[in-house]
Coordinates of C-alpha atoms in Angstrom, one line a residue:
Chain A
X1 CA -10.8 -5.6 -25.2
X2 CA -12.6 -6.4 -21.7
X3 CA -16.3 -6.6 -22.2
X4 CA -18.7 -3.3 -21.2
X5 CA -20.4 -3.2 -18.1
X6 CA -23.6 -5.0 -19.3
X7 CA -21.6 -7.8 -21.4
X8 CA -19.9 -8.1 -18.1
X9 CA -23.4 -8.6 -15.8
X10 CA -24.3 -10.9 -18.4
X11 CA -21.4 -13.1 -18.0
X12 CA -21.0 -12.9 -14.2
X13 CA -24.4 -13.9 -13.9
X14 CA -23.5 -17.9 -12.6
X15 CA -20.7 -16.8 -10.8
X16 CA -22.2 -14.8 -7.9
X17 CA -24.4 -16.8 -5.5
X18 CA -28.1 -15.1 -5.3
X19 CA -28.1 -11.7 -3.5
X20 CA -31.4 -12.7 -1.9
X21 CA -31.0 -16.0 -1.4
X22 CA -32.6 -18.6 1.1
X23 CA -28.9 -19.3 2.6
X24 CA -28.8 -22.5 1.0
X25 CA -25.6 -23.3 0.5
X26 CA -24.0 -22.2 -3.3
X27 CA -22.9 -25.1 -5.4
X28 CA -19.5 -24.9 -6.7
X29 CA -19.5 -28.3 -8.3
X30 CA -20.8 -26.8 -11.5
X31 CA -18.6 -23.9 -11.7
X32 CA -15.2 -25.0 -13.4
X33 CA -12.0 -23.9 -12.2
X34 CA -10.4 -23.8 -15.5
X35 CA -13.4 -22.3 -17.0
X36 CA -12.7 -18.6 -19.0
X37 CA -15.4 -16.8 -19.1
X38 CA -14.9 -13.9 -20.4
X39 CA -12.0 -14.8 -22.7
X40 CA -12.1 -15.0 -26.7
X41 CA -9.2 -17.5 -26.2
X42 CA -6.2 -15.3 -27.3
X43 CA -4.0 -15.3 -24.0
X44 CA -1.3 -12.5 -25.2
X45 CA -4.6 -10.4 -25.8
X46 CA -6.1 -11.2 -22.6
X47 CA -2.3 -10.5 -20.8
X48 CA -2.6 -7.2 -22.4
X49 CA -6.8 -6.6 -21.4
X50 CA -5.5 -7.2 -17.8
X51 CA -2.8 -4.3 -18.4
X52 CA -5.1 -1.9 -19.9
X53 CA -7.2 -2.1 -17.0
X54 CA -4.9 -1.9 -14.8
X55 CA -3.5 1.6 -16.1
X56 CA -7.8 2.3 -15.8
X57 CA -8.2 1.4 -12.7
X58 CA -5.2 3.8 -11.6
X59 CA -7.3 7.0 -13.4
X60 CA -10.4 5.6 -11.8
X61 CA -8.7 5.5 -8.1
X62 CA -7.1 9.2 -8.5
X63 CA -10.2 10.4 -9.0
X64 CA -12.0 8.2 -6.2
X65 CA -9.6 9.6 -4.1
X66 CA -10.7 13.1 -5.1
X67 CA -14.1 12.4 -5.0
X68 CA -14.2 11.2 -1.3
X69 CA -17.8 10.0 -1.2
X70 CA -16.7 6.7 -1.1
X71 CA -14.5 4.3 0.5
X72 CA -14.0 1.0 -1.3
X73 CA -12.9 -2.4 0.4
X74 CA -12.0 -5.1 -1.5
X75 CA -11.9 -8.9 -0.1
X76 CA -10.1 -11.6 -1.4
X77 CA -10.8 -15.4 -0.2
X78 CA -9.5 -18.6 -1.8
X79 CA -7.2 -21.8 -0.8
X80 CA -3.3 -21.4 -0.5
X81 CA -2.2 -20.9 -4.0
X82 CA -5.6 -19.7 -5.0
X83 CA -3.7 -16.7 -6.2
X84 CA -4.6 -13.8 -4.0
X85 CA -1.3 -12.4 -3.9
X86 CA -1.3 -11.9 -8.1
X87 CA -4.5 -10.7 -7.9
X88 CA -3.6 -8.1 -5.9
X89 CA -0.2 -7.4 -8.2
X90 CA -2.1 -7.7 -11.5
X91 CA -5.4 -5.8 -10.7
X92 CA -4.1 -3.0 -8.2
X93 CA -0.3 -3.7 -10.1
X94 CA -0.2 0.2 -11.3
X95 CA -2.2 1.8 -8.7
X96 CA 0.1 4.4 -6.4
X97 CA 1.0 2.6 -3.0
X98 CA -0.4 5.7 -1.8
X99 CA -3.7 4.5 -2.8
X100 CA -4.2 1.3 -2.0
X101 CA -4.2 0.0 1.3
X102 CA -3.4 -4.1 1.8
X103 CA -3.9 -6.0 4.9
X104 CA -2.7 -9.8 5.3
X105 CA -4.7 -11.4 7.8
X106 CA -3.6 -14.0 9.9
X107 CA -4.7 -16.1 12.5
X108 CA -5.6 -13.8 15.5
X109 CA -2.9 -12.8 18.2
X110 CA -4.1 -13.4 22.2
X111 CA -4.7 -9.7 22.1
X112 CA -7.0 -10.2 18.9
X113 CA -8.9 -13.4 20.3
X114 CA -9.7 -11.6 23.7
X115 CA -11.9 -9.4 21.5
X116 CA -15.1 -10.0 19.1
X117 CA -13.5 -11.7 15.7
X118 CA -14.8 -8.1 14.0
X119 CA -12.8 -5.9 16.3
X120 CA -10.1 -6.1 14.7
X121 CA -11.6 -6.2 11.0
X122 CA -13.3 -2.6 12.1
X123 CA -10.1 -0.9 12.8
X124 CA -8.6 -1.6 9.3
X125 CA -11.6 -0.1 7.4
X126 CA -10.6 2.6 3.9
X127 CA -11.1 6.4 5.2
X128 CA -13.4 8.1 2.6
X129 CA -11.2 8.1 -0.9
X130 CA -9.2 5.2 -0.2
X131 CA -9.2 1.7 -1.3
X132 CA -8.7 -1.4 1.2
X133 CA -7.4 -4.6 -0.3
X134 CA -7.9 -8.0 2.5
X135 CA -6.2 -10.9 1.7
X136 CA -8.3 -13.0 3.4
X137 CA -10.5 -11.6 5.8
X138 CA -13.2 -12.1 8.3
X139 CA -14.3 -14.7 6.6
X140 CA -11.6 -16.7 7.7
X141 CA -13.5 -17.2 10.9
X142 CA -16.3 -19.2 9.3
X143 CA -13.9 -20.9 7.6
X144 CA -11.3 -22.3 10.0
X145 CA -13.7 -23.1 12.9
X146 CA -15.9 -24.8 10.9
X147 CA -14.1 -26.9 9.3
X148 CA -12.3 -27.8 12.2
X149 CA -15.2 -28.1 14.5
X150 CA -14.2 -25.5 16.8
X151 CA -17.9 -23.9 16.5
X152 CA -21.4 -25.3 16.1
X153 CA -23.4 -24.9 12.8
X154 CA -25.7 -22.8 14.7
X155 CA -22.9 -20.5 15.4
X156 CA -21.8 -20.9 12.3
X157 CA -25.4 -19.4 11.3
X158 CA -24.9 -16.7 13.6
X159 CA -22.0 -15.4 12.3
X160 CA -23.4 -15.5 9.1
X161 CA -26.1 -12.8 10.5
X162 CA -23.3 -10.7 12.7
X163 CA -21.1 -10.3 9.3
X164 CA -24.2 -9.7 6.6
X165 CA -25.3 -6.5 9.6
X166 CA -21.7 -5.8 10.0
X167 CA -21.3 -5.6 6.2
X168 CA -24.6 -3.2 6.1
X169 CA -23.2 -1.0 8.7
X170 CA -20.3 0.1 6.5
X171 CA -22.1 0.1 3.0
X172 CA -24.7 2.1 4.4
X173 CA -21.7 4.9 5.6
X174 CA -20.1 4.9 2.1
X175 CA -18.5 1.8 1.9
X176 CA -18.4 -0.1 -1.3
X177 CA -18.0 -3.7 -1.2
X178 CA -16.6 -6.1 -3.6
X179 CA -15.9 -10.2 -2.5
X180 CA -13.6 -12.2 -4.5
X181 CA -13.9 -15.9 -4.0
X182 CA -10.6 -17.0 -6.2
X183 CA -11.9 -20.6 -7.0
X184 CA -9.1 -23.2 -8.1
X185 CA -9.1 -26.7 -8.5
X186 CA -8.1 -29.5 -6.7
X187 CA -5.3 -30.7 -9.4
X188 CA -4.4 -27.1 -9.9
X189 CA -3.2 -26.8 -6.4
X190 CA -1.0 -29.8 -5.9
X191 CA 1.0 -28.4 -8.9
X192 CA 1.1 -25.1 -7.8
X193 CA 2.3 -26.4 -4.3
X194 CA 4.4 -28.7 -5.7
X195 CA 5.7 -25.8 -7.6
X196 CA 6.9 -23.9 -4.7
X197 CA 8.6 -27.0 -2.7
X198 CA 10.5 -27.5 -6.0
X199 CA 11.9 -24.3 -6.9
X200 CA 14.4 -22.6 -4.0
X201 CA 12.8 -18.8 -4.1
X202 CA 9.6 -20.5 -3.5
X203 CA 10.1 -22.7 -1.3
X204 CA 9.8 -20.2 1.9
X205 CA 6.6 -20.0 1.0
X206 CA 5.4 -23.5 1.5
X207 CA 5.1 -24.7 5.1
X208 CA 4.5 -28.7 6.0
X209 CA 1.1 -27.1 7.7
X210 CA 0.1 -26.1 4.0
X211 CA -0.5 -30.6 3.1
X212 CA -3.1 -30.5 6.5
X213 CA -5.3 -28.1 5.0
X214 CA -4.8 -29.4 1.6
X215 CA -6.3 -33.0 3.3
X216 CA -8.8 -31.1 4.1
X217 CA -10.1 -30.0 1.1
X218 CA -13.4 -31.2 0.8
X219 CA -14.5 -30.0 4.1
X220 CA -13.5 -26.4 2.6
X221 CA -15.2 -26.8 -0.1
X222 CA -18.2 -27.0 1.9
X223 CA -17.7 -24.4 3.9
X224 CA -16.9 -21.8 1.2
X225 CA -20.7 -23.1 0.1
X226 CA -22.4 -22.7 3.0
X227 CA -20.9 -19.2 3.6
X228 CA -21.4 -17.8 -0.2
X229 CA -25.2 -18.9 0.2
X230 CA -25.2 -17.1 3.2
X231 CA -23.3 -14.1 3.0
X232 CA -23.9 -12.7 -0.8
X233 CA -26.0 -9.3 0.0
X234 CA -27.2 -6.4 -2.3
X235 CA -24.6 -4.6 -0.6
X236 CA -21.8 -6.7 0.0
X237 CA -22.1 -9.3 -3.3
X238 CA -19.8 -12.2 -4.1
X239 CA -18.0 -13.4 -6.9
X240 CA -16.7 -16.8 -7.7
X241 CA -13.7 -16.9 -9.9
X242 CA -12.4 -19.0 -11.6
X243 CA -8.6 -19.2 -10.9
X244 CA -6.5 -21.9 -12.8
X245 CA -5.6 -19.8 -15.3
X246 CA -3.7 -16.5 -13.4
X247 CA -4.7 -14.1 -16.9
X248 CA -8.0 -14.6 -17.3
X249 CA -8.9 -14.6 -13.1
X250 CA -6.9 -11.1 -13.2
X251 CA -9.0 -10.4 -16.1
X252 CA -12.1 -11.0 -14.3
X253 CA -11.5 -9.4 -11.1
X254 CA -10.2 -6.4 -13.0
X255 CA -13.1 -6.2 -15.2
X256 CA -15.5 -6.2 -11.9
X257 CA -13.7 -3.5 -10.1
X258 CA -13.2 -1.1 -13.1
X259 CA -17.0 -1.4 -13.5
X260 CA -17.9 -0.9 -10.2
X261 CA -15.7 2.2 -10.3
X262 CA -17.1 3.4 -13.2
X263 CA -20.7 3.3 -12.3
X264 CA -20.3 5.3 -9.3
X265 CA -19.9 8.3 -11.3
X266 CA -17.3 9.6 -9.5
X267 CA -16.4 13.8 -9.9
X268 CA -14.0 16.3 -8.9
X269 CA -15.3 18.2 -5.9
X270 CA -16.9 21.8 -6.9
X271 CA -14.9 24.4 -7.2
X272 CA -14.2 27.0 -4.6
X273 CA -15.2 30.2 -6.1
X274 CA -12.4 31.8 -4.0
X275 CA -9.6 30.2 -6.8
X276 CA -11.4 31.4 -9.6
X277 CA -8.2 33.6 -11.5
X278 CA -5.7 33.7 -8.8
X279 CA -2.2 34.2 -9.3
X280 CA 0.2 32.9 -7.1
X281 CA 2.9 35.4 -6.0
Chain B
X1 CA 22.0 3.6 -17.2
X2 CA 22.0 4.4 -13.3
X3 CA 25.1 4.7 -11.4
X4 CA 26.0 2.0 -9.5
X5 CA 26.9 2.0 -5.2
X6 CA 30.5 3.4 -5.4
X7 CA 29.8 6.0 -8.3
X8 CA 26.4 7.1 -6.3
X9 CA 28.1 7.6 -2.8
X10 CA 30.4 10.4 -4.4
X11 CA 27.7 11.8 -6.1
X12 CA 25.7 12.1 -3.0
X13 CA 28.2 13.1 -0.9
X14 CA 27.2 17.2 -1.1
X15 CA 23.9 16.0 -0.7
X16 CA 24.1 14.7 2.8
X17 CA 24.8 16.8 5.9
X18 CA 27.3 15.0 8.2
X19 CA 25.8 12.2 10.3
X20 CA 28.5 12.9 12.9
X21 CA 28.2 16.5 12.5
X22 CA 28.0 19.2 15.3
X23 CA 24.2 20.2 14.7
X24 CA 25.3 23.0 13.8
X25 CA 22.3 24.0 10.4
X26 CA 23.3 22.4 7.4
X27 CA 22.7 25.1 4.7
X28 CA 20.3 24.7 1.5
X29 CA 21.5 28.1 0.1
X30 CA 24.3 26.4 -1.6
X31 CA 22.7 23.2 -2.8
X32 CA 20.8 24.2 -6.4
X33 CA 17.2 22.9 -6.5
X34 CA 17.5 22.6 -10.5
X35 CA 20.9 20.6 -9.9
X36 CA 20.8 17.0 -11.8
X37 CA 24.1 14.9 -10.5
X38 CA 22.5 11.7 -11.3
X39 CA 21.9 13.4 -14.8
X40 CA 23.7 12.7 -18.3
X41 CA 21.3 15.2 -19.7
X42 CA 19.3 12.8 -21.9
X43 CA 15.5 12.5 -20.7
X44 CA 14.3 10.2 -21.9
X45 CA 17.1 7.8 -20.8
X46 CA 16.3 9.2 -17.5
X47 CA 13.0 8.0 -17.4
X48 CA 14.1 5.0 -18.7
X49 CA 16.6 4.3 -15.6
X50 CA 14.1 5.2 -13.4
X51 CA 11.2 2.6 -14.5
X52 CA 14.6 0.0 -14.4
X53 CA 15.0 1.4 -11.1
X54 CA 11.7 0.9 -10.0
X55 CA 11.6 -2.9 -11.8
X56 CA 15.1 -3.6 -9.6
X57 CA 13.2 -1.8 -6.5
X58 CA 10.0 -4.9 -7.0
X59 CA 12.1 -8.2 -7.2
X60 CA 14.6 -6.8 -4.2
X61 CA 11.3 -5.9 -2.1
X62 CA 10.0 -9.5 -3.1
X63 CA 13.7 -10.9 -1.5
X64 CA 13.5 -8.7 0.9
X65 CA 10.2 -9.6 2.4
X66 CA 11.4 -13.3 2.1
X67 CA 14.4 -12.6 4.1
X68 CA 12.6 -11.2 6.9
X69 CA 16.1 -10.1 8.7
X70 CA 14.9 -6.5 8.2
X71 CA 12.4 -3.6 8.2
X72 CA 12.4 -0.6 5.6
X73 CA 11.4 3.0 6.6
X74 CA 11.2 5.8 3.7
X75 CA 10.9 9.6 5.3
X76 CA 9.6 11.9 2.5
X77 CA 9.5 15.5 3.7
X78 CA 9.3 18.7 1.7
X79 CA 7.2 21.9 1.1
X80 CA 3.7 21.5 -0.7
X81 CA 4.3 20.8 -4.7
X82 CA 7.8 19.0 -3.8
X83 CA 6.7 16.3 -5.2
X84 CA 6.3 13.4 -2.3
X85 CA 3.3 11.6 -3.7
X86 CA 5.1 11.3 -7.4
X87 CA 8.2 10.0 -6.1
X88 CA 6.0 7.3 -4.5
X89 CA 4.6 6.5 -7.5
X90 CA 7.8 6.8 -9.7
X91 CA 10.3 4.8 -6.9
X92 CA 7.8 2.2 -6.0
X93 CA 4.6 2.3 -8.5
X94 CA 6.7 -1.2 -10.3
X95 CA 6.3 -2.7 -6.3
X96 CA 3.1 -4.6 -5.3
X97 CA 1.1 -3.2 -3.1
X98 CA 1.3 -6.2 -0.9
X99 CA 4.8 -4.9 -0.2
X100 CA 4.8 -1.4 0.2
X101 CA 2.4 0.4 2.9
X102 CA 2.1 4.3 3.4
X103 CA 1.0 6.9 5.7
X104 CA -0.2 10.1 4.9
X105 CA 0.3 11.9 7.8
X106 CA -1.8 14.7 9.0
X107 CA -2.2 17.4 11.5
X108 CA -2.6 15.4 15.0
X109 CA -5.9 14.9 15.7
X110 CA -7.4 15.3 19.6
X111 CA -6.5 12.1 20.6
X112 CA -3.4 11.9 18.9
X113 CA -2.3 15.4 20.8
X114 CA -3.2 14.0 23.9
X115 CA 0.1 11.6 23.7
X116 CA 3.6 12.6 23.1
X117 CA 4.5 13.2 19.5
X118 CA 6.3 10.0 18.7
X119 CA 3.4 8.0 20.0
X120 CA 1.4 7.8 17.1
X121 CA 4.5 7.4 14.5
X122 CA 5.5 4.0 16.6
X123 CA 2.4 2.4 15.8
X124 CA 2.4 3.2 12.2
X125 CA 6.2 1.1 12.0
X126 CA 6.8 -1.5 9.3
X127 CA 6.9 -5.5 10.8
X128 CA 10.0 -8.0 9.6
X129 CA 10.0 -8.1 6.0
X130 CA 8.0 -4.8 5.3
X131 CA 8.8 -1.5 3.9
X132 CA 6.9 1.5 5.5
X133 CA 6.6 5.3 3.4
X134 CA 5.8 7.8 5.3
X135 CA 5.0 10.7 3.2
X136 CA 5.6 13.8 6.0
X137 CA 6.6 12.6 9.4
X138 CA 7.3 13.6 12.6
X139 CA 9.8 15.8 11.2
X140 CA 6.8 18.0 11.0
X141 CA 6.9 18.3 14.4
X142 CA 9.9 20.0 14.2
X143 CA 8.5 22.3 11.4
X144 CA 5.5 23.5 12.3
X145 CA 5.5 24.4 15.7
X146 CA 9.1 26.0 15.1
X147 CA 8.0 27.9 12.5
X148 CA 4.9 29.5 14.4
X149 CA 6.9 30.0 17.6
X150 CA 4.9 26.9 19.1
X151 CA 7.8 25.5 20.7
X152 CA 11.0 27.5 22.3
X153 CA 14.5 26.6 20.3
X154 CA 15.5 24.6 23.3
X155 CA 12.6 22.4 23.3
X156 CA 13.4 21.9 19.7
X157 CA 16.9 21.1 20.2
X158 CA 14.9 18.5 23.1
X159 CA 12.6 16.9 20.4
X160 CA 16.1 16.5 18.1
X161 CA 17.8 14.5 20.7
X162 CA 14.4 12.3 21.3
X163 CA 14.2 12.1 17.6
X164 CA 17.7 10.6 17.5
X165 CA 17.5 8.4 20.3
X166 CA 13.8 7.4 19.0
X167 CA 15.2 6.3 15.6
X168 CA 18.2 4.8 16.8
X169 CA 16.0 2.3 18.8
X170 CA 14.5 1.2 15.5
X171 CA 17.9 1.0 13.6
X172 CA 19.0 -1.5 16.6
X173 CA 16.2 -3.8 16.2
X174 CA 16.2 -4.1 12.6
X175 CA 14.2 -0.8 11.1
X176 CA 16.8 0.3 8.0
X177 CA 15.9 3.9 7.7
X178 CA 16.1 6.0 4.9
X179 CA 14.9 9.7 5.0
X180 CA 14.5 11.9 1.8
X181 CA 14.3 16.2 1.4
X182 CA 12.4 16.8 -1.6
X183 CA 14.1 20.3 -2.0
X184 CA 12.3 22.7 -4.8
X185 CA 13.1 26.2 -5.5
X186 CA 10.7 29.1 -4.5
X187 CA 10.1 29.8 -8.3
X188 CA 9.3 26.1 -8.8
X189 CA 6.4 26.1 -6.0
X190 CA 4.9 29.0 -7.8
X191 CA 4.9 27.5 -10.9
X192 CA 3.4 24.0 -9.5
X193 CA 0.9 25.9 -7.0
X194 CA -0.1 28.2 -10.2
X195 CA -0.9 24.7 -12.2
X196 CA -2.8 23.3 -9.1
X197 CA -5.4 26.6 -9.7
X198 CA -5.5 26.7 -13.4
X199 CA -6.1 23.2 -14.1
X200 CA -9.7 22.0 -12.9
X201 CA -8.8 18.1 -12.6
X202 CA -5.7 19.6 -10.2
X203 CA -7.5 22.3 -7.7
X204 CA -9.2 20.1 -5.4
X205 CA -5.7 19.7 -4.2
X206 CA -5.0 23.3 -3.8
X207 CA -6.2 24.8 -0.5
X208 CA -6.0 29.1 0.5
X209 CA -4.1 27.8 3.7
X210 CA -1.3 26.7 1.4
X211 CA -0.6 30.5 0.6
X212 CA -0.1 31.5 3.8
X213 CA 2.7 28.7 4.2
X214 CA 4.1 29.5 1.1
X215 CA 4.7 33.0 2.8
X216 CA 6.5 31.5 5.6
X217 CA 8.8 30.0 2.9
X218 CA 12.0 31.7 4.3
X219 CA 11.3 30.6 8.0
X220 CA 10.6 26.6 7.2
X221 CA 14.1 26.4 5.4
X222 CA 15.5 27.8 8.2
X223 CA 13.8 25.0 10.0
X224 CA 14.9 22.4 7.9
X225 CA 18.0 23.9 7.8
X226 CA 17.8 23.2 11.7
X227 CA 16.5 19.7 11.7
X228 CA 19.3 18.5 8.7
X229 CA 21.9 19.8 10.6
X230 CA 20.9 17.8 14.1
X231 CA 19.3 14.9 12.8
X232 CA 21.4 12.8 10.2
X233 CA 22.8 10.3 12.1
X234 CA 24.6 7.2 11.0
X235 CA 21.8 4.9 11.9
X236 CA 19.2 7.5 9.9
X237 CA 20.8 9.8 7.6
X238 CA 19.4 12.3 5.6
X239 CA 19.4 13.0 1.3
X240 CA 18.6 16.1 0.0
X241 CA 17.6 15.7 -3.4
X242 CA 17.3 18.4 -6.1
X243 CA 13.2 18.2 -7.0
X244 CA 12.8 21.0 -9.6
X245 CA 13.5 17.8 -12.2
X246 CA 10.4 15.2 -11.1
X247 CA 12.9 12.8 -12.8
X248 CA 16.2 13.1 -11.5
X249 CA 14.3 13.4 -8.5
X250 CA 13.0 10.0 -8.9
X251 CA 16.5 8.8 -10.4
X252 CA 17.7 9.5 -7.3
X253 CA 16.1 8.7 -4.4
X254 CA 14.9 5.4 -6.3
X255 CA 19.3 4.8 -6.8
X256 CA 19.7 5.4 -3.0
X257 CA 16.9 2.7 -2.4
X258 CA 18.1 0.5 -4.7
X259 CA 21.8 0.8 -3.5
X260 CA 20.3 0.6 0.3
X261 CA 18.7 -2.6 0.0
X262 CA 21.6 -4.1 -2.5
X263 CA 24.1 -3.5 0.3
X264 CA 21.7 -5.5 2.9
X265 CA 23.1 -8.9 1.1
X266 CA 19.5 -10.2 1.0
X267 CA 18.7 -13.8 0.5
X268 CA 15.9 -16.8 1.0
X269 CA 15.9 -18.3 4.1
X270 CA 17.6 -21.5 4.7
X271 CA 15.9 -24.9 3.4
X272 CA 13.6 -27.0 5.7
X273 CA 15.5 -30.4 5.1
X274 CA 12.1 -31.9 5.5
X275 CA 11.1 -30.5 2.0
X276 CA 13.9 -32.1 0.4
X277 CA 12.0 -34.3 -2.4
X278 CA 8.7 -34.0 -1.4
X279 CA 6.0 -35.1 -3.7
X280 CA 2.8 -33.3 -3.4
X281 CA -0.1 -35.7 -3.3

């Protein structure tokens, strides 16, 4: 069984960067890729945890729906391969399509890039009662232009800023944030990518542009620091997961977004009086 | 199990009004809401073929986003209870979310009216490799406003012809279009409406303003009636399906989408010889 809500703070604890930080950038050097957490080592067991939740997490967004007090907005960031796309399929794998909402980002259009790199984030935001999946995000844009020196680091900083207000705008109008940062390793990757050049209904996936960012992997790294220090708020937290083994990171995310459901106490909306012992004719 | 393509296409063929027709109604009177063709009267074998179904439906969306030749439309109309949102869950609650996007669609709001009708519907369309469900539709523009004398029978014969020469723009640039009746019985709705107010975890969906279309009952099958009769078309055709039975319902419109996307011939896109042995470093 998945852990409760306060065995789960207890284990997240070293995997989300301080809330109310100093910026400084968030070490991921200590945090293992390969590390389980919140396993007790029995993967069929933890297979089925993951399912369980699932089937949860489809009760929990019906009546989130009903509720309509919140909107929720999930963000998924990690390397290619990191595993966003089975995140989404394991965690959100039973939830109606009518439910959850996914948006792929890619690299902006000229249309896009003619406007603030939030513009277009905005319009994509979960009415009240829905839930917004983003694989990848706006985070991409302290990523890329960093790492390829396309921005200062005092631009860099500033985005920080723009994206921790941005971020409080929509929390404070119902919005509840969760950010995934699907950790993997170095090794793990090259087999994973390796993987899909190997195997013919993979291989569409892979592009040659996939081995440039891969060379730049340690300049990632860094980045993915410097913007976890930066950007983990009491209203828009992150969490580091770690992400070489696909159960136990859909495990993990699962666990976080079931108890995040579950503590907002959701409800049906009150009654209307007028119902009360109607018949329909 | 399910039928397969040849067996389903004689089935179905009472089911859909002539896509070369004269637009003259297609009538409802004779097609039984309770009817099961798909059916060999075991239940639970039913459900069974439908999950299958819906298992099938996942790893052809997974080839179908890889092939990227096409783009998949599903039209759900019907009355209130006829069950749109659960044949979204039953056909593609086995699909990842990544794959399947939906629109709920509404009453127009301000902005929206101050466009033509179609406007907003072109913007909602699924991109290469995506499949789009749109639970209600424009067809409700050729509903509503028919049924409360909004619009003069010749501007709804207008808005057919637009509709036609609307959707045949998309079937010639790729959009495979499938759109679905959900047909119930009057005695059905009663029942399901009756649930809706009795059961407390059910009423927030129930509002007084259904009633009053419930008493318009006779004058929106007319209507549909109309629209079957003028808008099946070889490049969009229409299914009614028999919804009294949630799952023959899904057993069927899940065995047209599974035959639909069978018949595309879908496949991986051709090898990049540069991948050819490629060791990942």
């Amino acid at each position: 069984m998945p852990p409760t809500v306060g065995a789960s703070k207890a284990l997240l604890a070293p995997w989300q960067p301080p809330v109310k930080g100093d910026g400084k950038p968030f070490s991921l050097s200590g945090l293992k890729a390969s590390a389980k957490p919140y396993s007790n080592g029995d993967k069929a067991e933890g297979k089925d945890a993951v399912e369980d939740l699932a089937i949860e997490i489809d009760a929990l967004q019906n009546l989130f729906y009903a509720d309509r007090r919140y909107k929720l907005l999930v963000i998924l960031q990690g390397t290619d391969t990191s595993g966003k796309d089975g995140t989404i399929r394991g965690v959100f794998g039973r939830t109606s399509a009518l439910g959850v909402h996914t948006v792929g980002w890619k690299a902006p259009t000229e249309h896009e890039r003619a406007r603030d790199y939030l513009w277009r984030i905005h319009q994509q935001m979960p009415a009240a009662g829905e839930v917004m999946i983003f694989n990848r995000s706006h985070y991409e844009d302290v990523l890329v232009p960093v790492v390829n020196g396309w921005i200062t680091p005092e631009q860099a900083r500033q985005r920080f800023a723009q994206i921790n207000d941005f971020e409080r705008l929509l929390a404070e109008t119902g919005t509840v944030i969760l950010k995934f940062m699907l950790h993997i390793s170095f090794e793990e990757q090259g087999q994973r990518l390796q993987e899909r050049v190997d195997d013919p209904t993979k291989r569409w996936k892979f592009s040659l542009g996939d081995l440039k960012v891969r060379e730049q992997w340690a300049e990632y790294q860094q980045a993915y620091e410097a913007l976890l220090g930066a950007t983990s708020t009491p209203w828009a937290p992150w969490t580091v997961v770690p992400a070489d083994s696909k159960t136990h990171r859909n495990l993990m995310v699962a666990t976080v977004v079931r108890d995040t459901l579950k503590a907002l106490d959701l409800r049906y909306p009150p009654d209307d009086p007028a119902l009360k012992g109607l018949k329909i004719k």
